[in-house]
Amino acid sequence: MAERYTIFDDNLKLFESMMEDMANAKRSIYIETFRFGKDAMGERFRMVLYQKAKEGIAIKLLLDAWGTGTDLSFFQPLIDVGVEIRMFRKFRLTKGVLAKNHCRNHRKLLLVDSEIGYMGSANITAYSISWKELNLRTTDHSLLKVFRRSFRDSYRNYNKYDLPVVASYKTYSFNDWIFIQDYPDSYRQRIKRKYEALIRSAHKEVIIETPYFLPGHVLRKEMMEAAKRGVDVKVLIPRSSDVRVVDIIRRHYLGKLHEAGIKFYFYEAGNLHAKSVQIDGQTFCISSANFDYRSFRYQYEIALLGKKPAILNQLKEHYEKTIELCGSFDYDVWKQRAGVEKLIEFILLPFRYLM
């Protein structure tokens, strides 16, 4: 069977595809996600998983204790039919409580047998059903092998409070793919460093798509230098995200970046939750990581880089349709914003490292 790659940016279509694939599972279903909603969409997923578990399919769920919550009563029917559920890093009162409890598993994978895999930005929730996302469905066996290895490593080390074993942050380079497993670290930040290198290598175009835009100093510097050497740097962000405080803090940076030649596109048809980077129309990155301090410093994330024309063509259409629904950045309004707005930005700015 030929390898297939399908980009989903519509959550309803994504969830329907996931549930159809799970319903056809013959051996196993593995899910790793930050948030599994205890809502209407979570109920639909639970029903499919319940039925497959009764058929004898091996099912494992790795859910983050912050994003999903630790109350397992919603999942008890699954547990009763043999589904294995592990909560990543439950809250504990211990030394370094703030830092350790702040480190979350933000990775998102759904694997069916050894035949189908999904990765990207979407959580399994009803409240985000109308959000603009970016997710990849693939039947590429080389990718699926690495996805399954990544899941197994995360599942095995799901509740550790010490440094992860090497396997949980290994980067895989194979064929034209690079698969990065990132982990909480104030210095290495592998996905961020890869983004810096990609932007530094750009000759024509950089597209950054993220719901939360709080890049650190080096990333801002690379973006501005790219724009100054003639690279068309585009940043796609929601006009209003679901985290208002991030929108306020990001406002502090927009003017200077705009002055350097960076173009901002504000998605206005709802919330943009997609996370991607594309360089010169030749290299793409689809990730679970936001373009902010929190993802790069404190969270377990994954990112997939590649050069597949089949994916690049779909991303081109995705970006074009997204930009059609975007408004522009009004520099004059930014300059003339009220003093109280600037004061609020200044007060909140030190908290950017937690955002």
Coordinates of C-alpha atoms in Angstrom, one line a residue:
M1 CA 0.0 0.0 0.0
A2 CA 1.3 3.4 -0.9
E3 CA 2.3 5.8 1.9
R4 CA -0.4 8.4 2.5
Y5 CA -0.2 11.8 4.3
T6 CA -3.4 13.8 5.0
I7 CA -3.4 17.2 6.7
F8 CA -6.4 18.0 8.8
D9 CA -7.2 21.5 10.0
D10 CA -10.9 21.0 10.7
N11 CA -11.4 19.3 14.1
L12 CA -14.7 17.7 13.3
K13 CA -13.3 16.0 10.2
L14 CA -10.2 15.0 12.2
F15 CA -12.2 13.5 15.1
E16 CA -14.4 11.6 12.6
S17 CA -11.4 10.2 10.9
M18 CA -9.8 9.2 14.2
M19 CA -12.9 7.4 15.4
E20 CA -13.4 5.6 12.1
D21 CA -9.8 4.4 12.2
M22 CA -10.1 3.3 15.8
A23 CA -13.3 1.4 15.0
N24 CA -11.4 -0.6 12.4
A25 CA -8.5 -1.4 14.8
K26 CA -7.4 -5.1 14.8
R27 CA -4.8 -5.2 17.5
S28 CA -4.1 -2.0 19.4
I29 CA -5.0 1.7 20.0
Y30 CA -2.5 4.0 21.8
I31 CA -3.4 7.6 22.7
E32 CA -1.1 10.2 24.2
T33 CA -2.6 13.6 24.7
F34 CA -2.6 16.6 27.0
R35 CA -6.4 16.9 27.3
F36 CA -9.1 14.2 27.0
G37 CA -12.3 16.1 27.5
K38 CA -14.9 14.7 29.9
D39 CA -17.5 16.1 27.5
A40 CA -19.6 15.2 24.4
M41 CA -16.5 14.6 22.2
G42 CA -14.7 12.7 25.0
E43 CA -17.8 10.6 25.4
R44 CA -17.8 9.7 21.7
F45 CA -14.2 8.6 21.9
R46 CA -14.9 6.7 25.1
M47 CA -17.7 4.8 23.4
V48 CA -15.5 3.7 20.5
L49 CA -12.7 2.7 22.9
Y50 CA -15.1 0.8 25.1
Q51 CA -16.4 -1.2 22.2
K52 CA -12.9 -2.1 20.9
A53 CA -11.7 -3.1 24.4
K54 CA -14.7 -5.5 24.6
E55 CA -13.5 -7.0 21.3
G56 CA -10.1 -7.7 22.9
I57 CA -8.1 -4.8 21.3
A58 CA -5.2 -3.6 23.5
I59 CA -5.8 0.0 24.4
K60 CA -3.4 2.3 26.3
L61 CA -4.1 5.9 27.2
L62 CA -1.5 8.4 28.5
L63 CA -3.2 11.5 29.7
D64 CA -1.7 14.6 31.4
A65 CA -2.9 15.1 35.0
W66 CA -3.1 18.9 34.5
G67 CA -4.8 19.0 31.2
T68 CA -7.2 16.1 31.8
G69 CA -7.5 16.1 35.6
T70 CA -6.9 13.2 37.9
D71 CA -10.6 12.2 38.5
L72 CA -10.8 8.8 36.7
S73 CA -14.6 8.3 37.2
F74 CA -15.2 9.3 33.6
F75 CA -12.8 6.6 32.4
Q76 CA -13.9 3.9 34.9
P77 CA -16.1 2.1 32.3
L78 CA -12.9 1.7 30.1
I79 CA -10.8 0.6 33.1
D80 CA -13.5 -2.0 33.8
V81 CA -13.0 -3.6 30.4
G82 CA -9.2 -3.7 30.5
V83 CA -8.1 -0.3 29.1
E84 CA -4.8 0.8 30.6
I85 CA -4.8 4.4 31.7
R86 CA -1.9 6.3 33.1
M87 CA -1.9 9.9 34.3
F88 CA 1.3 11.8 33.6
R89 CA 2.8 13.6 36.6
K90 CA 0.1 14.0 39.2
F91 CA 0.4 17.0 41.4
R92 CA 2.6 16.4 44.4
L93 CA 3.8 18.5 47.3
T94 CA 7.5 18.0 47.2
K95 CA 10.8 19.8 46.7
G96 CA 10.7 21.9 43.6
V97 CA 6.9 21.6 43.5
L98 CA 6.3 24.6 41.3
A99 CA 8.8 23.7 38.6
K100 CA 8.0 20.0 38.6
N101 CA 4.2 20.4 38.6
H102 CA 4.6 23.0 35.8
C103 CA 6.3 20.4 33.5
R104 CA 3.5 18.8 31.6
N105 CA 3.2 16.2 28.8
H106 CA 1.9 18.3 25.9
R107 CA 2.6 15.6 23.2
K108 CA -0.3 14.4 21.0
L109 CA -0.2 11.0 19.3
L110 CA -2.9 8.6 18.3
L111 CA -1.8 5.2 16.9
V112 CA -3.9 2.4 15.5
D113 CA -2.3 -1.0 15.1
S114 CA 1.0 -0.5 13.2
E115 CA -0.8 1.0 10.3
I116 CA -2.1 4.5 11.1
G117 CA -0.8 7.4 13.1
Y118 CA -1.9 11.0 13.9
M119 CA 0.2 13.8 15.4
G120 CA -0.2 17.5 15.7
S121 CA -2.0 20.2 17.7
A122 CA -5.5 19.0 18.6
N123 CA -6.7 17.8 22.0
I124 CA -9.7 15.5 22.3
T125 CA -12.3 17.9 23.5
A126 CA -15.7 19.3 22.4
Y127 CA -14.9 22.9 23.4
S128 CA -12.2 23.1 20.7
I129 CA -14.4 21.6 17.9
S130 CA -14.5 24.8 15.9
W131 CA -10.8 25.7 16.3
K132 CA -8.4 25.9 13.4
E133 CA -5.8 23.1 14.0
L134 CA -3.1 21.3 12.1
N135 CA -2.7 17.5 12.3
L136 CA -1.1 14.9 10.2
R137 CA -2.5 11.4 9.5
T138 CA 0.0 9.0 8.0
T139 CA 0.4 5.4 7.0
D140 CA 4.2 5.8 6.5
H141 CA 5.6 2.8 8.3
S142 CA 9.0 4.4 9.0
L143 CA 7.2 7.2 10.8
L144 CA 4.8 4.9 12.6
K145 CA 7.7 2.9 13.9
V146 CA 9.2 6.0 15.5
F147 CA 5.8 7.2 16.8
R148 CA 5.2 3.9 18.5
R149 CA 8.7 3.9 20.1
S150 CA 8.1 7.5 21.3
F151 CA 4.7 6.5 22.9
R152 CA 6.2 3.4 24.6
D153 CA 9.0 5.5 26.1
S154 CA 6.5 8.1 27.4
Y155 CA 4.2 5.4 28.7
R156 CA 7.0 3.7 30.5
N157 CA 8.2 6.9 32.2
Y158 CA 4.8 8.5 32.7
N159 CA 5.1 9.5 36.4
K160 CA 8.7 10.2 36.8
Y161 CA 9.9 13.3 38.7
D162 CA 13.5 12.9 38.0
L163 CA 15.3 13.5 34.7
P164 CA 13.9 11.3 31.9
V165 CA 15.8 8.4 30.4
V166 CA 17.7 9.1 27.2
A167 CA 15.0 7.4 25.1
S168 CA 12.4 9.9 26.1
Y169 CA 14.2 12.8 24.5
K170 CA 16.0 11.1 21.6
T171 CA 15.9 12.8 18.2
Y172 CA 15.5 10.4 15.2
S173 CA 16.8 11.3 11.8
F174 CA 15.9 8.9 9.0
N175 CA 15.2 9.3 5.3
D176 CA 14.0 12.9 4.9
W177 CA 12.5 13.0 8.4
I178 CA 13.6 14.4 11.7
F179 CA 11.5 13.6 14.7
I180 CA 12.3 15.6 17.9
Q181 CA 11.2 14.6 21.3
D182 CA 11.7 17.6 23.6
Y183 CA 11.6 17.6 27.4
P184 CA 11.7 20.3 30.1
D185 CA 15.1 22.1 30.1
S186 CA 16.1 25.8 30.5
Y187 CA 19.0 25.5 28.1
R188 CA 18.8 22.8 25.5
Q189 CA 15.3 23.3 24.2
R190 CA 15.7 21.2 21.1
I191 CA 12.6 22.3 19.2
K192 CA 13.4 26.0 19.8
R193 CA 17.0 25.6 18.6
K194 CA 15.8 23.8 15.5
Y195 CA 13.5 26.7 14.8
E196 CA 16.4 29.1 15.2
A197 CA 18.5 27.1 12.7
L198 CA 15.7 26.8 10.2
I199 CA 15.0 30.6 10.3
R200 CA 18.7 31.3 10.0
S201 CA 18.8 29.1 6.9
A202 CA 15.8 30.7 5.1
H203 CA 16.4 32.4 1.8
K204 CA 12.9 33.3 0.6
E205 CA 10.1 32.7 3.1
V206 CA 9.4 31.8 6.7
I207 CA 5.9 30.9 7.9
I208 CA 5.2 30.6 11.6
E209 CA 1.8 29.5 12.8
T210 CA 1.0 29.4 16.5
P211 CA -1.8 30.1 19.0
Y212 CA 0.5 31.6 21.5
F213 CA 3.3 33.9 20.3
L214 CA 5.9 34.7 22.9
P215 CA 9.3 34.0 21.3
G216 CA 12.5 34.5 23.3
H217 CA 15.3 36.9 22.5
V218 CA 17.2 34.6 20.1
L219 CA 14.2 33.6 18.1
R220 CA 13.1 37.3 17.8
K221 CA 16.6 38.2 16.7
E222 CA 16.7 35.4 14.0
M223 CA 13.3 36.5 12.7
M224 CA 14.3 40.1 12.5
E225 CA 17.6 39.3 10.8
A226 CA 15.8 37.1 8.3
A227 CA 13.4 39.9 7.4
K228 CA 16.3 42.4 7.0
R229 CA 18.0 40.1 4.5
G230 CA 14.9 40.0 2.4
V231 CA 13.2 36.9 3.7
D232 CA 9.4 37.1 3.7
V233 CA 8.6 36.4 7.4
K234 CA 4.9 35.7 8.1
V235 CA 3.4 35.0 11.5
L236 CA -0.1 33.6 11.7
I237 CA -1.7 34.0 15.1
P238 CA -5.3 34.3 16.4
R239 CA -6.7 37.8 16.9
S240 CA -7.9 36.6 20.3
S241 CA -6.7 33.3 21.7
D242 CA -8.2 31.3 24.5
V243 CA -5.5 32.7 26.9
R244 CA -6.1 36.4 27.2
V245 CA -3.0 37.1 29.3
V246 CA -0.7 35.7 26.5
D247 CA -2.4 38.1 24.0
I248 CA -1.7 41.0 26.2
I249 CA 2.0 40.1 26.8
R250 CA 2.6 39.4 23.0
R251 CA 1.4 42.9 22.2
H252 CA 4.5 44.3 23.8
Y253 CA 6.7 42.7 21.0
L254 CA 4.6 43.2 17.9
G255 CA 5.6 46.8 17.1
K256 CA 9.4 46.2 17.1
L257 CA 9.0 43.0 15.0
H258 CA 6.7 44.8 12.6
E259 CA 9.3 47.6 12.2
A260 CA 11.9 44.9 11.3
G261 CA 9.7 43.8 8.4
I262 CA 7.8 40.8 10.0
K263 CA 4.3 40.5 8.7
F264 CA 1.5 39.5 11.2
Y265 CA -1.7 37.9 10.1
F266 CA -4.5 37.7 12.8
Y267 CA -6.9 34.9 12.3
E268 CA -10.4 36.2 12.8
A269 CA -12.7 33.2 12.2
G270 CA -12.3 31.8 15.7
N271 CA -9.3 30.5 17.5
L272 CA -6.2 29.4 15.6
H273 CA -4.6 26.5 17.6
A274 CA -2.3 25.1 14.8
K275 CA 1.4 24.8 15.4
S276 CA 3.7 24.7 12.4
V277 CA 6.8 26.3 10.7
Q278 CA 7.6 26.2 7.0
I279 CA 10.8 27.4 5.4
D280 CA 11.2 28.4 1.7
G281 CA 8.3 26.1 0.7
Q282 CA 10.7 23.2 1.0
T283 CA 10.9 22.2 4.7
F284 CA 8.0 22.0 7.2
C285 CA 7.6 21.3 10.8
I286 CA 4.4 20.0 12.4
S287 CA 4.5 20.1 16.2
S288 CA 2.6 19.9 19.5
A289 CA 4.7 22.9 20.7
N290 CA 3.6 26.5 20.9
F291 CA 5.9 29.3 19.9
D292 CA 6.4 30.4 23.5
Y293 CA 8.5 30.0 26.7
R294 CA 6.2 27.4 28.3
S295 CA 6.4 24.9 25.5
F296 CA 10.1 25.3 24.9
R297 CA 11.2 25.3 28.6
Y298 CA 8.7 23.3 30.6
Q299 CA 6.8 20.8 28.5
Y300 CA 7.3 17.5 26.9
E301 CA 6.7 18.1 23.2
I302 CA 7.2 16.4 19.8
A303 CA 8.0 17.9 16.4
L304 CA 8.2 16.3 12.9
L305 CA 10.3 17.9 10.2
G306 CA 10.2 16.8 6.6
K307 CA 10.3 17.7 2.9
K308 CA 7.5 15.5 1.5
P309 CA 5.9 17.3 -1.5
A310 CA 2.5 15.7 -0.7
I311 CA 2.5 17.4 2.7
L312 CA 4.0 20.7 1.4
N313 CA 1.2 21.0 -1.2
Q314 CA -1.5 20.5 1.4
L315 CA 0.2 23.0 3.8
K316 CA 0.3 25.5 1.0
E317 CA -3.4 25.3 0.6
H318 CA -3.8 25.4 4.4
Y319 CA -1.8 28.6 4.7
E320 CA -3.6 30.3 1.8
K321 CA -7.0 29.5 3.2
T322 CA -6.0 30.6 6.7
I323 CA -4.6 33.9 5.5
E324 CA -7.8 34.6 3.6
L325 CA -9.5 34.7 7.0
C326 CA -6.9 36.9 8.7
G327 CA -6.8 40.6 9.4
S328 CA -3.6 42.7 9.3
F329 CA -1.6 44.4 12.1
D330 CA -2.4 48.1 12.6
Y331 CA 0.9 49.6 13.5
D332 CA -0.6 53.1 14.1
V333 CA -3.1 51.7 16.6
W334 CA -0.3 49.8 18.4
K335 CA 1.8 52.9 18.7
Q336 CA -1.2 54.9 20.0
R337 CA -2.4 52.3 22.6
A338 CA -3.3 53.8 25.9
G339 CA -0.8 54.2 28.7
V340 CA -2.8 51.8 30.9
E341 CA -2.4 49.1 28.3
K342 CA 1.3 49.6 28.2
L343 CA 1.4 49.5 32.0
I344 CA -0.5 46.2 32.1
E345 CA 2.0 44.8 29.5
F346 CA 4.9 45.9 31.7
I347 CA 3.4 44.3 34.8
L348 CA 2.7 41.0 33.1
L349 CA 5.9 40.8 31.1
P350 CA 8.0 39.0 33.9
F351 CA 5.4 36.2 33.8
R352 CA 6.2 35.4 30.1
Y353 CA 8.5 32.6 31.2
L354 CA 5.5 30.7 32.5
M355 CA 3.4 31.3 29.4

